Short mmCIF file of N, CA, C and O in Angstrom, two decimals:
data_model
loop_
_atom_site.label_atom_id
_atom_site.label_comp_id
_atom_site.label_asym_id
_atom_site.label_seq_id
_atom_site.Cartn_x
_atom_site.Cartn_y
_atom_site.Cartn_z
N MET A 1 0.84 -1.19 0.00
CA MET A 1 0.00 0.00 0.00
C MET A 1 0.88 1.25 0.00
O MET A 1 1.89 1.31 0.69
N LEU A 2 0.47 2.23 -0.77
CA LEU A 2 1.21 3.48 -0.84
C LEU A 2 1.01 4.28 0.44
O LEU A 2 -0.08 4.31 0.99
N SER A 3 2.06 4.94 0.86
CA SER A 3 2.01 5.70 2.10
C SER A 3 1.89 7.20 1.81
O SER A 3 2.66 7.75 1.03
N VAL A 4 0.92 7.82 2.46
CA VAL A 4 0.78 9.26 2.34
C VAL A 4 2.05 9.94 2.86
O VAL A 4 2.51 10.95 2.31
N GLU A 5 2.62 9.38 3.90
CA GLU A 5 3.84 9.97 4.48
C GLU A 5 4.98 10.02 3.47
O GLU A 5 5.67 11.03 3.35
N ILE A 6 5.17 8.95 2.72
CA ILE A 6 6.25 8.90 1.73
C ILE A 6 6.01 9.92 0.62
O ILE A 6 6.95 10.54 0.12
N PHE A 7 4.76 10.09 0.23
CA PHE A 7 4.43 10.96 -0.90
C PHE A 7 3.85 12.31 -0.48
O PHE A 7 3.23 13.00 -1.28
N ARG A 8 4.07 12.69 0.78
CA ARG A 8 3.53 13.95 1.29
C ARG A 8 3.92 15.15 0.42
O ARG A 8 3.09 15.95 0.02
N TYR A 9 5.20 15.28 0.11
CA TYR A 9 5.65 16.45 -0.64
C TYR A 9 5.20 16.42 -2.11
O TYR A 9 4.75 17.45 -2.63
N PRO A 10 5.28 15.28 -2.78
CA PRO A 10 4.69 15.25 -4.13
C PRO A 10 3.19 15.57 -4.13
O PRO A 10 2.70 16.24 -5.04
N LEU A 11 2.48 15.11 -3.11
CA LEU A 11 1.06 15.44 -3.01
C LEU A 11 0.85 16.94 -2.84
O LEU A 11 -0.04 17.53 -3.47
N LEU A 12 1.67 17.56 -2.01
CA LEU A 12 1.56 19.02 -1.80
C LEU A 12 1.85 19.79 -3.10
O LEU A 12 1.17 20.76 -3.41
N VAL A 13 2.87 19.34 -3.84
CA VAL A 13 3.18 19.99 -5.12
C VAL A 13 2.00 19.84 -6.08
O VAL A 13 1.62 20.79 -6.77
N THR A 14 1.41 18.65 -6.11
CA THR A 14 0.27 18.41 -7.01
C THR A 14 -0.92 19.29 -6.64
O THR A 14 -1.57 19.88 -7.51
N ILE A 15 -1.19 19.39 -5.35
CA ILE A 15 -2.30 20.24 -4.89
C ILE A 15 -2.03 21.70 -5.25
O ILE A 15 -2.91 22.40 -5.76
N ALA A 16 -0.80 22.16 -5.02
CA ALA A 16 -0.45 23.55 -5.34
C ALA A 16 -0.57 23.79 -6.85
O ALA A 16 -1.04 24.85 -7.28
N TYR A 17 -0.16 22.81 -7.64
CA TYR A 17 -0.26 22.94 -9.09
C TYR A 17 -1.71 23.08 -9.53
O TYR A 17 -2.05 23.93 -10.34
N ALA A 18 -2.59 22.24 -8.95
CA ALA A 18 -4.01 22.30 -9.29
C ALA A 18 -4.61 23.65 -8.88
O ALA A 18 -5.38 24.25 -9.65
N VAL A 19 -4.25 24.12 -7.70
CA VAL A 19 -4.75 25.43 -7.24
C VAL A 19 -4.28 26.54 -8.20
O VAL A 19 -5.07 27.40 -8.60
N LEU A 20 -3.02 26.50 -8.57
CA LEU A 20 -2.49 27.51 -9.49
C LEU A 20 -3.20 27.46 -10.83
O LEU A 20 -3.54 28.49 -11.41
N TYR A 21 -3.45 26.26 -11.34
CA TYR A 21 -4.16 26.12 -12.60
C TYR A 21 -5.54 26.78 -12.51
O TYR A 21 -5.94 27.54 -13.39
N TYR A 22 -6.26 26.48 -11.44
CA TYR A 22 -7.60 27.06 -11.32
C TYR A 22 -7.56 28.56 -11.06
O TYR A 22 -8.49 29.28 -11.45
N LEU A 23 -6.49 29.06 -10.48
CA LEU A 23 -6.35 30.52 -10.35
C LEU A 23 -6.20 31.16 -11.72
O LEU A 23 -6.74 32.24 -11.96
N THR A 24 -5.47 30.49 -12.63
CA THR A 24 -5.34 31.04 -13.99
C THR A 24 -6.69 31.01 -14.71
O THR A 24 -7.00 31.91 -15.49
N THR A 25 -7.50 30.01 -14.41
CA THR A 25 -8.84 29.91 -15.00
C THR A 25 -9.74 31.02 -14.46
O THR A 25 -10.50 31.64 -15.21
N VAL A 26 -9.66 31.27 -13.17
CA VAL A 26 -10.42 32.37 -12.57
C VAL A 26 -9.97 33.69 -13.17
O VAL A 26 -10.80 34.57 -13.46
N ASN A 27 -8.67 33.85 -13.39
CA ASN A 27 -8.15 35.07 -13.99
C ASN A 27 -8.77 35.30 -15.38
O ASN A 27 -9.14 36.42 -15.72
N VAL A 28 -8.88 34.24 -16.17
CA VAL A 28 -9.50 34.36 -17.49
C VAL A 28 -10.94 34.87 -17.34
O VAL A 28 -11.37 35.78 -18.06
N ALA A 29 -11.67 34.30 -16.40
CA ALA A 29 -13.06 34.70 -16.19
C ALA A 29 -13.15 36.16 -15.73
O ALA A 29 -14.04 36.91 -16.18
N LEU A 30 -12.24 36.57 -14.85
CA LEU A 30 -12.25 37.96 -14.38
C LEU A 30 -11.94 38.94 -15.50
O LEU A 30 -12.59 39.98 -15.63
N VAL A 31 -10.93 38.62 -16.31
CA VAL A 31 -10.57 39.49 -17.43
C VAL A 31 -11.73 39.55 -18.42
O VAL A 31 -12.10 40.63 -18.90
N LYS A 32 -12.32 38.42 -18.71
CA LYS A 32 -13.46 38.36 -19.63
C LYS A 32 -14.61 39.22 -19.12
O LYS A 32 -15.20 40.00 -19.88
N GLY A 33 -14.93 39.11 -17.84
CA GLY A 33 -16.01 39.90 -17.26
C GLY A 33 -15.72 41.39 -17.32
O GLY A 33 -16.60 42.20 -17.66
N LYS A 34 -14.49 41.75 -17.01
CA LYS A 34 -14.10 43.17 -17.04
C LYS A 34 -14.21 43.72 -18.46
O LYS A 34 -14.76 44.81 -18.68
N LEU A 35 -13.72 42.96 -19.43
CA LEU A 35 -13.77 43.42 -20.82
C LEU A 35 -15.21 43.50 -21.32
O LEU A 35 -15.57 44.43 -22.04
N PHE A 36 -16.02 42.53 -20.93
CA PHE A 36 -17.43 42.55 -21.32
C PHE A 36 -18.09 43.85 -20.85
O PHE A 36 -18.79 44.51 -21.61
N ARG A 37 -17.84 44.19 -19.58
CA ARG A 37 -18.43 45.43 -19.03
C ARG A 37 -17.88 46.67 -19.74
O ARG A 37 -18.63 47.61 -20.03
N GLU A 38 -16.57 46.69 -20.03
CA GLU A 38 -15.98 47.84 -20.72
C GLU A 38 -16.57 48.02 -22.12
O GLU A 38 -16.91 49.13 -22.53
N TYR A 39 -16.67 46.92 -22.85
CA TYR A 39 -17.21 46.99 -24.21
C TYR A 39 -18.69 47.39 -24.17
O TYR A 39 -19.15 48.16 -25.00
N GLN A 40 -19.43 46.85 -23.20
CA GLN A 40 -20.84 47.18 -23.05
C GLN A 40 -21.02 48.68 -22.76
O GLN A 40 -21.91 49.33 -23.31
N ALA A 41 -20.16 49.22 -21.90
CA ALA A 41 -20.23 50.65 -21.56
C ALA A 41 -19.96 51.53 -22.78
O ALA A 41 -20.49 52.63 -22.89
N LYS A 42 -19.15 51.03 -23.72
CA LYS A 42 -18.86 51.77 -24.95
C LYS A 42 -19.90 51.51 -26.04
O LYS A 42 -19.81 52.07 -27.13
N GLY A 43 -20.85 50.60 -25.74
CA GLY A 43 -21.88 50.27 -26.72
C GLY A 43 -21.38 49.32 -27.80
O GLY A 43 -21.97 49.23 -28.87
N GLU A 44 -20.30 48.62 -27.51
CA GLU A 44 -19.73 47.67 -28.47
C GLU A 44 -19.99 46.24 -28.02
O GLU A 44 -20.19 45.99 -26.83
N LYS A 45 -19.97 45.35 -28.98
CA LYS A 45 -20.17 43.94 -28.67
C LYS A 45 -18.80 43.30 -28.37
O LYS A 45 -17.84 43.50 -29.10
N PHE A 46 -18.75 42.55 -27.29
CA PHE A 46 -17.51 41.85 -26.92
C PHE A 46 -17.63 40.39 -27.32
O PHE A 46 -18.51 39.67 -26.85
N ASP A 47 -16.76 39.96 -28.22
CA ASP A 47 -16.71 38.56 -28.64
C ASP A 47 -15.46 37.96 -28.03
O ASP A 47 -14.35 38.19 -28.51
N ARG A 48 -15.64 37.21 -27.01
CA ARG A 48 -14.54 36.66 -26.22
C ARG A 48 -13.54 35.86 -27.07
O ARG A 48 -12.36 35.85 -26.81
N TYR A 49 -14.01 35.20 -28.12
CA TYR A 49 -13.13 34.33 -28.91
C TYR A 49 -12.51 35.02 -30.12
O TYR A 49 -11.60 34.48 -30.73
N ARG A 50 -12.99 36.20 -30.45
CA ARG A 50 -12.44 36.90 -31.62
C ARG A 50 -11.85 38.25 -31.27
O ARG A 50 -11.47 39.00 -32.16
N THR A 51 -11.76 38.54 -30.00
CA THR A 51 -11.26 39.85 -29.61
C THR A 51 -9.75 39.95 -29.83
O THR A 51 -9.01 39.00 -29.55
N PRO A 52 -9.32 41.08 -30.35
CA PRO A 52 -7.88 41.31 -30.43
C PRO A 52 -7.34 41.97 -29.16
O PRO A 52 -6.19 42.38 -29.11
N ASP A 53 -8.19 42.07 -28.13
CA ASP A 53 -7.79 42.76 -26.91
C ASP A 53 -6.59 42.07 -26.27
O ASP A 53 -6.62 40.87 -25.97
N ALA A 54 -5.53 42.82 -26.04
CA ALA A 54 -4.27 42.28 -25.53
C ALA A 54 -4.41 41.69 -24.13
O ALA A 54 -3.69 40.77 -23.77
N ARG A 55 -5.36 42.20 -23.35
CA ARG A 55 -5.56 41.66 -21.99
C ARG A 55 -6.17 40.26 -22.04
O ARG A 55 -5.76 39.38 -21.28
N MET A 56 -7.14 40.06 -22.94
CA MET A 56 -7.75 38.74 -23.07
C MET A 56 -6.74 37.74 -23.62
O MET A 56 -6.67 36.60 -23.17
N LEU A 57 -5.95 38.19 -24.59
CA LEU A 57 -4.93 37.30 -25.18
C LEU A 57 -3.91 36.86 -24.13
O LEU A 57 -3.50 35.70 -24.10
N ALA A 58 -3.51 37.78 -23.27
CA ALA A 58 -2.53 37.43 -22.22
C ALA A 58 -3.14 36.46 -21.22
O ALA A 58 -2.50 35.46 -20.85
N ALA A 59 -4.35 36.71 -20.78
CA ALA A 59 -5.00 35.81 -19.81
C ALA A 59 -5.16 34.42 -20.41
O ALA A 59 -4.90 33.41 -19.74
N ASP A 60 -5.59 34.35 -21.67
CA ASP A 60 -5.74 33.06 -22.34
C ASP A 60 -4.41 32.34 -22.46
O ASP A 60 -4.30 31.14 -22.21
N ARG A 61 -3.37 33.07 -22.87
CA ARG A 61 -2.06 32.45 -23.08
C ARG A 61 -1.51 31.88 -21.77
O ARG A 61 -0.94 30.80 -21.74
N ILE A 62 -1.69 32.61 -20.69
CA ILE A 62 -1.21 32.16 -19.38
C ILE A 62 -1.92 30.87 -18.98
O ILE A 62 -1.29 29.89 -18.58
N GLN A 63 -3.24 30.85 -19.11
CA GLN A 63 -4.02 29.67 -18.71
C GLN A 63 -3.75 28.49 -19.64
O GLN A 63 -3.55 27.37 -19.20
N LEU A 64 -3.73 28.75 -20.94
CA LEU A 64 -3.55 27.66 -21.89
C LEU A 64 -2.14 27.09 -21.86
O LEU A 64 -1.94 25.89 -22.08
N ASN A 65 -1.15 27.93 -21.60
CA ASN A 65 0.21 27.42 -21.49
C ASN A 65 0.32 26.45 -20.33
O ASN A 65 0.93 25.39 -20.43
N MET A 66 -0.31 26.79 -19.23
CA MET A 66 -0.29 25.90 -18.06
C MET A 66 -1.02 24.60 -18.38
O MET A 66 -0.55 23.52 -18.04
N LEU A 67 -2.16 24.72 -19.05
CA LEU A 67 -2.94 23.53 -19.40
C LEU A 67 -2.19 22.62 -20.37
O LEU A 67 -2.17 21.40 -20.19
N GLU A 68 -1.54 23.19 -21.37
CA GLU A 68 -0.86 22.35 -22.36
C GLU A 68 0.38 21.66 -21.79
O GLU A 68 0.77 20.61 -22.28
N GLN A 69 0.96 22.22 -20.75
CA GLN A 69 2.13 21.59 -20.12
C GLN A 69 1.74 20.60 -19.02
O GLN A 69 2.55 19.79 -18.58
N MET A 70 0.50 20.67 -18.56
CA MET A 70 0.06 19.88 -17.41
C MET A 70 0.22 18.36 -17.58
O MET A 70 0.77 17.71 -16.69
N PRO A 71 -0.22 17.76 -18.69
CA PRO A 71 -0.11 16.28 -18.78
C PRO A 71 1.32 15.79 -18.71
O PRO A 71 1.62 14.85 -17.96
N VAL A 72 2.21 16.42 -19.45
CA VAL A 72 3.62 15.98 -19.44
C VAL A 72 4.21 16.15 -18.06
O VAL A 72 4.88 15.25 -17.54
N PHE A 73 3.98 17.31 -17.45
CA PHE A 73 4.52 17.54 -16.12
C PHE A 73 4.02 16.52 -15.11
O PHE A 73 4.81 15.88 -14.41
N LEU A 74 2.71 16.36 -15.01
CA LEU A 74 2.16 15.48 -13.98
C LEU A 74 2.55 14.02 -14.18
O LEU A 74 2.87 13.32 -13.21
N VAL A 75 2.57 13.56 -15.41
CA VAL A 75 2.97 12.16 -15.66
C VAL A 75 4.43 11.94 -15.26
O VAL A 75 4.75 11.02 -14.51
N LEU A 76 5.32 12.79 -15.75
CA LEU A 76 6.74 12.62 -15.42
C LEU A 76 7.02 12.87 -13.95
O LEU A 76 7.85 12.18 -13.33
N PHE A 77 6.33 13.83 -13.37
CA PHE A 77 6.48 14.13 -11.95
C PHE A 77 6.15 12.90 -11.11
O PHE A 77 6.92 12.49 -10.24
N TRP A 78 4.99 12.30 -11.36
CA TRP A 78 4.57 11.16 -10.54
C TRP A 78 5.35 9.88 -10.86
O TRP A 78 5.63 9.09 -9.95
N LEU A 79 5.77 9.70 -12.09
CA LEU A 79 6.64 8.56 -12.40
C LEU A 79 7.96 8.69 -11.63
O LEU A 79 8.47 7.72 -11.08
N THR A 80 8.48 9.91 -11.59
CA THR A 80 9.73 10.14 -10.84
C THR A 80 9.51 9.94 -9.34
O THR A 80 10.33 9.32 -8.67
N ALA A 81 8.40 10.41 -8.83
CA ALA A 81 8.11 10.24 -7.40
C ALA A 81 7.98 8.78 -7.02
O ALA A 81 8.48 8.35 -5.98
N VAL A 82 7.35 7.99 -7.86
CA VAL A 82 7.11 6.58 -7.54
C VAL A 82 8.33 5.71 -7.80
O VAL A 82 8.69 4.86 -6.98
N PHE A 83 9.01 5.93 -8.92
CA PHE A 83 10.07 5.01 -9.33
C PHE A 83 11.49 5.50 -9.03
O PHE A 83 12.43 4.71 -9.09
N ALA A 84 11.65 6.75 -8.72
CA ALA A 84 13.00 7.26 -8.44
C ALA A 84 13.09 7.76 -7.01
O ALA A 84 13.63 7.07 -6.15
N SER A 85 12.54 8.95 -6.76
CA SER A 85 12.63 9.52 -5.43
C SER A 85 11.51 10.53 -5.20
O SER A 85 11.45 11.54 -5.92
N PRO A 86 10.66 10.29 -4.22
CA PRO A 86 9.60 11.27 -3.94
C PRO A 86 10.16 12.64 -3.55
O PRO A 86 9.60 13.67 -3.95
N LEU A 87 11.26 12.63 -2.82
CA LEU A 87 11.83 13.90 -2.37
C LEU A 87 12.43 14.69 -3.54
O LEU A 87 12.21 15.91 -3.66
N ARG A 88 13.19 14.02 -4.40
CA ARG A 88 13.75 14.72 -5.57
C ARG A 88 12.63 15.17 -6.51
O ARG A 88 12.68 16.27 -7.06
N ALA A 89 11.64 14.32 -6.70
CA ALA A 89 10.51 14.70 -7.55
C ALA A 89 9.84 15.96 -7.00
O ALA A 89 9.50 16.87 -7.75
N ALA A 90 9.66 16.00 -5.68
CA ALA A 90 9.04 17.18 -5.06
C ALA A 90 9.91 18.42 -5.25
O ALA A 90 9.39 19.51 -5.49
N GLY A 91 11.22 18.26 -5.14
CA GLY A 91 12.12 19.40 -5.36
C GLY A 91 12.04 19.91 -6.78
O GLY A 91 11.90 21.12 -7.02
N TYR A 92 12.11 18.98 -7.75
CA TYR A 92 11.96 19.38 -9.15
C TYR A 92 10.57 19.98 -9.38
O TYR A 92 10.43 20.97 -10.09
N GLY A 93 9.58 19.35 -8.79
CA GLY A 93 8.20 19.83 -8.95
C GLY A 93 8.01 21.23 -8.39
O GLY A 93 7.29 22.05 -8.97
N ALA A 94 8.65 21.50 -7.27
CA ALA A 94 8.56 22.85 -6.68
C ALA A 94 9.21 23.87 -7.61
O ALA A 94 8.69 24.99 -7.77
N ALA A 95 10.34 23.50 -8.22
CA ALA A 95 10.99 24.41 -9.18
C ALA A 95 10.08 24.65 -10.38
O ALA A 95 9.95 25.77 -10.87
N TYR A 96 9.42 23.58 -10.84
CA TYR A 96 8.51 23.71 -11.97
C TYR A 96 7.32 24.61 -11.59
O TYR A 96 6.92 25.47 -12.36
N LEU A 97 6.80 24.38 -10.40
CA LEU A 97 5.69 25.20 -9.91
C LEU A 97 6.11 26.67 -9.84
O LEU A 97 5.35 27.56 -10.23
N ALA A 98 7.32 26.93 -9.38
CA ALA A 98 7.82 28.30 -9.33
C ALA A 98 7.87 28.91 -10.74
O ALA A 98 7.52 30.07 -10.93
N SER A 99 8.28 28.09 -11.73
CA SER A 99 8.32 28.60 -13.11
C SER A 99 6.93 28.94 -13.61
O SER A 99 6.74 29.87 -14.39
N ARG A 100 5.93 28.19 -13.16
CA ARG A 100 4.54 28.46 -13.55
C ARG A 100 4.02 29.71 -12.85
O ARG A 100 3.21 30.44 -13.40
N ILE A 101 4.48 29.96 -11.63
CA ILE A 101 4.08 31.17 -10.90
C ILE A 101 4.71 32.41 -11.55
O ILE A 101 4.07 33.46 -11.67
N VAL A 102 5.94 32.28 -11.99
CA VAL A 102 6.66 33.39 -12.59
C VAL A 102 6.16 33.69 -14.01
O VAL A 102 6.20 34.84 -14.45
N TYR A 103 5.66 32.69 -14.70
CA TYR A 103 5.23 32.85 -16.09
C TYR A 103 4.29 34.04 -16.30
O TYR A 103 4.54 34.88 -17.17
N PRO A 104 3.19 34.15 -15.52
CA PRO A 104 2.31 35.31 -15.73
C PRO A 104 2.99 36.65 -15.41
O PRO A 104 2.69 37.66 -16.05
N LEU A 105 3.89 36.63 -14.45
CA LEU A 105 4.61 37.86 -14.11
C LEU A 105 5.50 38.29 -15.26
O LEU A 105 5.65 39.48 -15.54
N MET A 106 6.12 37.31 -15.91
CA MET A 106 6.98 37.59 -17.05
C MET A 106 6.17 37.96 -18.29
O MET A 106 6.59 38.77 -19.10
N MET A 107 4.98 37.35 -18.42
CA MET A 107 4.12 37.61 -19.58
C MET A 107 3.57 39.04 -19.51
O MET A 107 3.54 39.75 -20.50
N GLY A 108 3.11 39.44 -18.35
CA GLY A 108 2.46 40.73 -18.21
C GLY A 108 0.96 40.58 -18.43
O GLY A 108 0.46 39.49 -18.71
N THR A 109 0.25 41.66 -18.31
CA THR A 109 -1.21 41.60 -18.41
C THR A 109 -1.72 41.86 -19.82
O THR A 109 -2.92 41.78 -20.05
N GLN A 110 -0.82 42.17 -20.74
CA GLN A 110 -1.23 42.41 -22.12
C GLN A 110 -0.29 41.70 -23.06
O GLN A 110 0.92 41.69 -22.85
N LEU A 111 -0.86 41.08 -24.08
CA LEU A 111 -0.06 40.34 -25.04
C LEU A 111 -0.32 40.89 -26.43
O LEU A 111 -1.44 40.85 -26.93
N GLY A 112 0.73 41.43 -27.02
CA GLY A 112 0.62 41.93 -28.39
C GLY A 112 1.18 40.90 -29.35
O GLY A 112 1.16 39.70 -29.09
N ARG A 113 1.71 41.37 -30.44
CA ARG A 113 2.27 40.46 -31.44
C ARG A 113 3.55 39.81 -30.97
O ARG A 113 3.88 38.71 -31.38
N ASN A 114 4.30 40.50 -30.16
CA ASN A 114 5.58 39.96 -29.70
C ASN A 114 5.50 39.53 -28.24
O ASN A 114 5.19 40.33 -27.37
N ILE A 115 5.80 38.25 -28.02
CA ILE A 115 5.85 37.75 -26.64
C ILE A 115 7.16 38.25 -26.04
O ILE A 115 8.21 38.15 -26.67
N PRO A 116 7.12 38.79 -24.83
CA PRO A 116 8.34 39.32 -24.22
C PRO A 116 9.41 38.24 -24.05
O PRO A 116 9.11 37.12 -23.66
N LYS A 117 10.64 38.60 -24.36
CA LYS A 117 11.75 37.64 -24.26
C LYS A 117 11.99 37.18 -22.82
O LYS A 117 12.48 36.08 -22.58
N ARG A 118 11.61 37.99 -21.87
CA ARG A 118 11.80 37.62 -20.46
C ARG A 118 11.02 36.37 -20.08
O ARG A 118 11.33 35.70 -19.11
N ILE A 119 10.02 36.03 -20.88
CA ILE A 119 9.22 34.83 -20.61
C ILE A 119 10.07 33.57 -20.74
O ILE A 119 9.74 32.53 -20.18
N LEU A 120 11.17 33.68 -21.47
CA LEU A 120 12.06 32.53 -21.64
C LEU A 120 12.60 32.02 -20.30
O LEU A 120 12.87 30.84 -20.16
N PHE A 121 12.74 32.92 -19.33
CA PHE A 121 13.22 32.49 -18.02
C PHE A 121 12.31 31.42 -17.44
O PHE A 121 12.75 30.37 -16.99
N ALA A 122 11.01 31.66 -17.48
CA ALA A 122 10.05 30.70 -16.94
C ALA A 122 9.95 29.47 -17.83
O ALA A 122 9.89 28.33 -17.35
N THR A 123 9.94 29.68 -19.13
CA THR A 123 9.80 28.57 -20.07
C THR A 123 10.99 27.62 -20.01
O THR A 123 10.82 26.40 -19.92
N VAL A 124 12.18 28.17 -20.05
CA VAL A 124 13.39 27.33 -20.02
C VAL A 124 13.49 26.59 -18.69
O VAL A 124 13.84 25.41 -18.66
N THR A 125 13.15 27.25 -17.60
CA THR A 125 13.16 26.58 -16.30
C THR A 125 12.24 25.37 -16.32
O THR A 125 12.59 24.28 -15.88
N GLY A 126 11.04 25.55 -16.84
CA GLY A 126 10.09 24.44 -16.94
C GLY A 126 10.63 23.29 -17.77
O GLY A 126 10.53 22.12 -17.39
N TYR A 127 11.22 23.61 -18.93
CA TYR A 127 11.77 22.56 -19.79
C TYR A 127 12.96 21.85 -19.14
O TYR A 127 13.14 20.65 -19.32
N LEU A 128 13.75 22.58 -18.37
CA LEU A 128 14.88 21.94 -17.67
C LEU A 128 14.38 20.96 -16.62
O LEU A 128 14.96 19.88 -16.43
N VAL A 129 13.30 21.32 -15.94
CA VAL A 129 12.72 20.40 -14.95
C VAL A 129 12.18 19.16 -15.65
O VAL A 129 12.41 18.03 -15.19
N ILE A 130 11.49 19.32 -16.76
CA ILE A 130 10.99 18.18 -17.53
C ILE A 130 12.17 17.29 -17.95
O ILE A 130 12.10 16.06 -17.85
N ALA A 131 13.24 17.90 -18.41
CA ALA A 131 14.44 17.14 -18.80
C ALA A 131 15.02 16.39 -17.60
O ALA A 131 15.45 15.24 -17.72
N ALA A 132 15.03 17.02 -16.43
CA ALA A 132 15.53 16.36 -15.22
C ALA A 132 14.69 15.13 -14.90
O ALA A 132 15.23 14.08 -14.52
N PHE A 133 13.37 15.23 -15.04
CA PHE A 133 12.51 14.07 -14.82
C PHE A 133 12.87 12.94 -15.79
O PHE A 133 12.98 11.78 -15.40
N VAL A 134 13.03 13.28 -17.06
CA VAL A 134 13.33 12.27 -18.08
C VAL A 134 14.67 11.61 -17.78
O VAL A 134 14.80 10.38 -17.84
N ILE A 135 15.66 12.40 -17.43
CA ILE A 135 16.99 11.85 -17.11
C ILE A 135 16.91 10.96 -15.89
O ILE A 135 17.46 9.85 -15.87
N GLU A 136 16.24 11.43 -14.87
CA GLU A 136 16.07 10.64 -13.64
C GLU A 136 15.41 9.30 -13.94
O GLU A 136 15.87 8.24 -13.48
N LEU A 137 14.35 9.32 -14.71
CA LEU A 137 13.65 8.09 -15.05
C LEU A 137 14.48 7.18 -15.94
O LEU A 137 14.48 5.95 -15.77
N ALA A 138 15.23 7.76 -16.87
CA ALA A 138 16.10 6.95 -17.73
C ALA A 138 17.18 6.27 -16.90
O ALA A 138 17.46 5.07 -17.10
N LEU A 139 17.77 7.00 -15.97
CA LEU A 139 18.81 6.40 -15.12
C LEU A 139 18.25 5.27 -14.26
O LEU A 139 18.86 4.22 -14.12
N VAL A 140 17.08 5.49 -13.68
CA VAL A 140 16.45 4.46 -12.86
C VAL A 140 16.16 3.22 -13.71
O VAL A 140 16.38 2.09 -13.28
N THR A 141 15.68 3.44 -14.90
CA THR A 141 15.31 2.33 -15.78
C THR A 141 16.54 1.57 -16.25
O THR A 141 16.56 0.33 -16.25
N LEU A 142 17.59 2.27 -16.63
CA LEU A 142 18.78 1.64 -17.19
C LEU A 142 19.71 1.06 -16.14
O LEU A 142 20.44 0.10 -16.42
N LEU A 143 19.72 1.62 -14.95
CA LEU A 143 20.68 1.19 -13.95
C LEU A 143 20.12 0.18 -12.94
O LEU A 143 20.85 -0.28 -12.08
N ARG A 144 18.88 -0.17 -13.03
CA ARG A 144 18.31 -1.15 -12.09
C ARG A 144 18.06 -2.45 -12.76
O ARG A 144 17.82 -2.68 -13.83
#
């Protein structure tokens, strides 16, 4: 039987990741509501899916980036926690979570045609953590 004690830190990282994901979803809803009211006050129609509004684009990009990375992260994270080391997985996972927290700060609240280069800090950090999971799992698989 799996022990909650052994997987306490990976569980905490997973819970924090889920909370952060839903915060990005709430942010999308808040931005959408604000824009709807602004457009309504101007007598214009707000089309959430066709708007060129930079605030909506940024909110969507932040939420969708997190969503598109979620399956790879969670699968590799938990494989590493179970088959390699729960503590190392939690450490890598915390670094990944930090990169997800920094991503919206680096993105900013408005997204135009050019994504800010500073976003690479968060993106590269996330990819390095994914690579660490893959290396960890490859070593466990090949050396046991």
